[in-house]
mmCIF file of C-alpha atoms in Angstrom:
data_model
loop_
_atom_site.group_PDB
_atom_site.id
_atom_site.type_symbol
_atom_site.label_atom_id
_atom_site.label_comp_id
_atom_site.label_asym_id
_atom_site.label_seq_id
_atom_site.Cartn_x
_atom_site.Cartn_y
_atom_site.Cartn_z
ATOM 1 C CA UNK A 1 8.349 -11.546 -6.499
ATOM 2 C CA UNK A 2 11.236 -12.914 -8.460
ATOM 3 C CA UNK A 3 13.020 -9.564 -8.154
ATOM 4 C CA UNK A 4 13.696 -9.987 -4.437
ATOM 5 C CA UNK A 5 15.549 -13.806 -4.720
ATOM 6 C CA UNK A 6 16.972 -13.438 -8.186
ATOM 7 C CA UNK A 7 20.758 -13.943 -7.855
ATOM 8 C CA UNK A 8 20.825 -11.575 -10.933
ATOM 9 C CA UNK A 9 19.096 -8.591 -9.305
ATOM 10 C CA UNK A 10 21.029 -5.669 -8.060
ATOM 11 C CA UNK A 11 20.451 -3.981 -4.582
ATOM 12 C CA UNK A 12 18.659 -1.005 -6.958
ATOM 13 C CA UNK A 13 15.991 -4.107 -8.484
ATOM 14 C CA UNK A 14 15.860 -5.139 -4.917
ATOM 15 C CA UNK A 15 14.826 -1.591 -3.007
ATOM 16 C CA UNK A 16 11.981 -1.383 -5.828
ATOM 17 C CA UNK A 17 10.698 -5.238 -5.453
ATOM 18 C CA UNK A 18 10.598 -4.360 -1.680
ATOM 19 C CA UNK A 19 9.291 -0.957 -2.352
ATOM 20 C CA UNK A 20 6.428 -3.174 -4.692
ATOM 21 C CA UNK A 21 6.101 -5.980 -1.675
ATOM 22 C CA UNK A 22 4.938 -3.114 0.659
ATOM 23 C CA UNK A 23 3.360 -0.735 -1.057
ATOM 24 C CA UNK A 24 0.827 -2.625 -4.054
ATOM 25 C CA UNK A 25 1.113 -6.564 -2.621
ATOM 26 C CA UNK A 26 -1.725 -6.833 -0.096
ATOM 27 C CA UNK A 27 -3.053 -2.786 -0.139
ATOM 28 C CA UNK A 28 -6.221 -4.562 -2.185
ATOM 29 C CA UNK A 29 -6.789 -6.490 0.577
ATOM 30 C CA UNK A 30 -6.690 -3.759 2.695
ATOM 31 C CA UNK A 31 -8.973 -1.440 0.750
ATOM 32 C CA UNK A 32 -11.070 -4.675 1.038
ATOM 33 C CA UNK A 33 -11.480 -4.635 4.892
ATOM 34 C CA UNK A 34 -11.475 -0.667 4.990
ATOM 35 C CA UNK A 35 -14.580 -1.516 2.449
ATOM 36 C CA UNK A 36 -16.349 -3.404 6.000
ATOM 37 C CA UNK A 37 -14.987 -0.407 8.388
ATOM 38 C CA UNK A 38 -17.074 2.070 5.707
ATOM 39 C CA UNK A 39 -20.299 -0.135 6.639
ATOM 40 C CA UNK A 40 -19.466 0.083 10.227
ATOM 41 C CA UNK A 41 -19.135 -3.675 10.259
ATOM 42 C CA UNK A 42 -16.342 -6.170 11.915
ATOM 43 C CA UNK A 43 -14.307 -3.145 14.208
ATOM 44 C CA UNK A 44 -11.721 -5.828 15.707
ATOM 45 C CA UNK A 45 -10.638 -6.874 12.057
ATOM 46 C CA UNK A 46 -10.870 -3.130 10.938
ATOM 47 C CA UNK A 47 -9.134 -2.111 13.560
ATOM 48 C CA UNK A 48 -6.290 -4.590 13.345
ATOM 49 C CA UNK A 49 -6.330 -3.782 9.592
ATOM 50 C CA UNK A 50 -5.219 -0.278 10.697
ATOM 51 C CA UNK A 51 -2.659 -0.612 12.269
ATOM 52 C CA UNK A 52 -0.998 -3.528 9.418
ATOM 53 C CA UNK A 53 -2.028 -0.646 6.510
ATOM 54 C CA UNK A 54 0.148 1.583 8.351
ATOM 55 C CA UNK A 55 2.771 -0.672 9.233
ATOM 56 C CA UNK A 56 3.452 -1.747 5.658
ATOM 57 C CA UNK A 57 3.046 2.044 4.545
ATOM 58 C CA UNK A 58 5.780 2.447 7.500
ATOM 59 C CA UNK A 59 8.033 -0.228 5.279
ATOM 60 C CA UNK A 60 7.287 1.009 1.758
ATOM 61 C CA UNK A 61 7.990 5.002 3.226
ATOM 62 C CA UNK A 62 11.494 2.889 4.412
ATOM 63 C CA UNK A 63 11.921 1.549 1.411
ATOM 64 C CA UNK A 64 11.215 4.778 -0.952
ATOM 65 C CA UNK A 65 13.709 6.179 1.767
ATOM 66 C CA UNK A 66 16.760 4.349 0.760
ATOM 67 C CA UNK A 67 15.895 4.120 -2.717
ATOM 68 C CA UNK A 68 16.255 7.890 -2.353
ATOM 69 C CA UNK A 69 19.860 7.229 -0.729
ATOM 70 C CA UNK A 70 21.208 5.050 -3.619
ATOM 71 C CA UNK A 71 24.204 6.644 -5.858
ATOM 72 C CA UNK A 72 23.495 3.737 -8.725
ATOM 73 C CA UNK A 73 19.846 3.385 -9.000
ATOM 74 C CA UNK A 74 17.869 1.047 -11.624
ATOM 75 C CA UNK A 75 17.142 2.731 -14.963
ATOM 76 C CA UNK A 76 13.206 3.823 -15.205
ATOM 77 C CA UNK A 77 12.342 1.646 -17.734
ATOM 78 C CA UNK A 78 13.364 -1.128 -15.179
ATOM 79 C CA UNK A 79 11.709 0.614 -11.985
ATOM 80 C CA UNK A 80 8.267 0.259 -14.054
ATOM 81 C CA UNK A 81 9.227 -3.116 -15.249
ATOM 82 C CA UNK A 82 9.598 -4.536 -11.568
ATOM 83 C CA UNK A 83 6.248 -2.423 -10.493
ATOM 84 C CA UNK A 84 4.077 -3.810 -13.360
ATOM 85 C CA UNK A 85 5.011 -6.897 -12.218
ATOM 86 C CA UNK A 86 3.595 -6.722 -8.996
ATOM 87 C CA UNK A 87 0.682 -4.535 -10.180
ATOM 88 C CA UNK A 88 -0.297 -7.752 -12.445
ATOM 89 C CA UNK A 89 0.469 -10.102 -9.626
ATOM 90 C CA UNK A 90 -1.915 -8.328 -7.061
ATOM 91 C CA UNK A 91 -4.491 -7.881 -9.891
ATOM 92 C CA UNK A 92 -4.478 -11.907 -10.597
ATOM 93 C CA UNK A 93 -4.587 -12.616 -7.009
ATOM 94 C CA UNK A 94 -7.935 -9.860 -6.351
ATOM 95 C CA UNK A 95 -9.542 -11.693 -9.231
ATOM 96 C CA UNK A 96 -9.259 -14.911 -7.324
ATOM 97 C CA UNK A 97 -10.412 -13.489 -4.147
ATOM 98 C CA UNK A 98 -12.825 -11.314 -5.045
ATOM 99 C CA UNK A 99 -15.226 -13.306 -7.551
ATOM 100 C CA UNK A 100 -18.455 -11.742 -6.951
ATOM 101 C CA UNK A 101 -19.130 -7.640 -7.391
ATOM 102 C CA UNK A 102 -20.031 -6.175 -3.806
ATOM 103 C CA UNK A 103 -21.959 -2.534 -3.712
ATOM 104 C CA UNK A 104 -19.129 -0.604 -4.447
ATOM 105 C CA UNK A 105 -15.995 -3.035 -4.206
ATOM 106 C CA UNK A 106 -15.557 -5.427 -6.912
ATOM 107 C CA UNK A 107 -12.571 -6.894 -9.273
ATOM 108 C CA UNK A 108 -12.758 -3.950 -12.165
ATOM 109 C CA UNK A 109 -13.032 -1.196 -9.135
ATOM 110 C CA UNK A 110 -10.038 -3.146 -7.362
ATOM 111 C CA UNK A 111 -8.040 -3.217 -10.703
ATOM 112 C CA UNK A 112 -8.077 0.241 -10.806
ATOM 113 C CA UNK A 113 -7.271 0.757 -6.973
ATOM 114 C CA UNK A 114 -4.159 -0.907 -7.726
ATOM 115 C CA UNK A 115 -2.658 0.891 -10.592
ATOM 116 C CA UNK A 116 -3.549 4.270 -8.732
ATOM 117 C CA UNK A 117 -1.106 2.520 -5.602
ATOM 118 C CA UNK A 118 1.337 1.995 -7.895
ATOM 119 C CA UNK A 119 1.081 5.241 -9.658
ATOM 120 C CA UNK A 120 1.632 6.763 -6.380
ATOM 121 C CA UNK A 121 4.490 4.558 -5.582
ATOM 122 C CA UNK A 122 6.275 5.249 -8.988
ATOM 123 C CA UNK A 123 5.757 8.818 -8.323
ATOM 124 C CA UNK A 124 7.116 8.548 -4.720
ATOM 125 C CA UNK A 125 10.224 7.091 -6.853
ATOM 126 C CA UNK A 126 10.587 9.930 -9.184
ATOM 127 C CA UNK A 127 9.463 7.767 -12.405
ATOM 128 C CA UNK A 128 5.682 9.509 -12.622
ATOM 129 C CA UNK A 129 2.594 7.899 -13.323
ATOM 130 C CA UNK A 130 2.152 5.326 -15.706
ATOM 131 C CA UNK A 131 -1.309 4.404 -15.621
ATOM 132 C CA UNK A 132 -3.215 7.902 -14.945
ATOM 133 C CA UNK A 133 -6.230 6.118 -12.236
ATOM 134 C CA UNK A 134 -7.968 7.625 -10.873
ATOM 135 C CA UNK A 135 -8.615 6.297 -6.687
ATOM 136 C CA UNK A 136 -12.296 4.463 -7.400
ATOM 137 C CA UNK A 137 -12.703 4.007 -3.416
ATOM 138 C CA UNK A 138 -13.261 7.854 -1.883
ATOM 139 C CA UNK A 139 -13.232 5.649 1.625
ATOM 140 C CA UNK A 140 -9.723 4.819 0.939
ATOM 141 C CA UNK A 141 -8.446 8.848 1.186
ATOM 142 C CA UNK A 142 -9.699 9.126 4.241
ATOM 143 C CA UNK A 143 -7.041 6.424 5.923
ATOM 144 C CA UNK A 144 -4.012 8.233 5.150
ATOM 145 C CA UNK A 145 -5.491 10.980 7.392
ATOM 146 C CA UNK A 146 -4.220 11.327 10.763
ATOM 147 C CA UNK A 147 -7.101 9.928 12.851
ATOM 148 C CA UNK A 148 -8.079 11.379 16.095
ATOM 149 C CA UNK A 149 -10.123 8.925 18.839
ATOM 150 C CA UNK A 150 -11.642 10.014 21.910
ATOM 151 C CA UNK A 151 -9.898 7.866 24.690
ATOM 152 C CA UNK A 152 -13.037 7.018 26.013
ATOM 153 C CA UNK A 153 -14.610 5.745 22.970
ATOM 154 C CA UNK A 154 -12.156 3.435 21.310
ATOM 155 C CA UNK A 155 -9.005 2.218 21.214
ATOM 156 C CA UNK A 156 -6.293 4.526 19.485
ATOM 157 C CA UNK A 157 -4.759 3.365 16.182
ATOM 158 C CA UNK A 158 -1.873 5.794 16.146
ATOM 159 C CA UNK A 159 1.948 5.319 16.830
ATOM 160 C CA UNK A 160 2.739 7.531 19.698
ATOM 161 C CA UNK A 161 5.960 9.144 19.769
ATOM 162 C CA UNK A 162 8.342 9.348 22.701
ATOM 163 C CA UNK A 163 9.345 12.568 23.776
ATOM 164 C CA UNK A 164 10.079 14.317 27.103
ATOM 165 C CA UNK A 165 6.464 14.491 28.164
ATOM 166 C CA UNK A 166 5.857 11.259 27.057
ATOM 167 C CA UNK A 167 4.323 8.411 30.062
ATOM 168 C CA UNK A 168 6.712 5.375 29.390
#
């Protein structure tokens, strides 16, 4: 994204390209291998995809955070500028990796995935939605619930938090 290395961009233009990095760039590839953990196929990758979705939702949250913080922020018409931008980006790039239609994931479904991200983004930012999408993958809610395992089972996927009780 030219908005992150562009000797012209302000610290504002920079928070949002970050904000667009971690938040739209890859979450069609992760929708993609959510798509596999629906069919109850490949659980390493699915797992490992897990815990990357939230780690990059962990750095656009950060992100959203200090954009929050700033005194001089970009003007909207420039917030939606630098997130259509990406939007188009990650669209181009799904085309190119997703050429043939799948039961239930293909390029016209992931199109849409995207601009509901990055209506959700621009909303996190205060600007409001811009393209109105609905979420086409139902599979995808479900991930941004907090997930409980059974010890026993499988491996846990959530960040523990230290506290008093907590085993170091």
């Amino acid at each position: 994204l030219s908005w992150i290395s562009s000797k012209a961009a302000n610290f504002g233009e920079r928070i949002i390209a970050f904000a667009a990095v971690e938040g739209i760039f890859f979450s069609g590839s992760f929708a993609s291998i959510f798509w596999l953990k629906k069919r109850g196929l490949m659980p390493g990758l699915t797992f490992s995809n897990e815990l990357i979705s939230r780690d990059e939702g962990l750095h656009c949250d950060f992100a959203v955070l200090m954009f929050q913080h700033l005194v001089q922020r970009p003007s909207r018409e420039r917030i939606i500028e630098i997130i259509t931008d990406a939007v188009t980006i990650e669209q181009e790039f799904l085309t190119d990796a997703l050429p043939v239609n799948l039961i239930g994931m293909n390029c016209a479904l992931m199109s849409e995935y995207i601009e509901f991200v990055a209506d959700r983004l621009l909303v996190e930012l205060g600007v409001g939605k811009i393209y109105n999408t609905k979420n086409p993958f139902s599979f995808m809610e479900m991930i941004s619930l907090d997930g409980k395992t059974n010890f026993f089972e499988k491996k846990v996927g959530e960040y523990q938090r230290m506290g008093v009780t907590s085993n170091r």
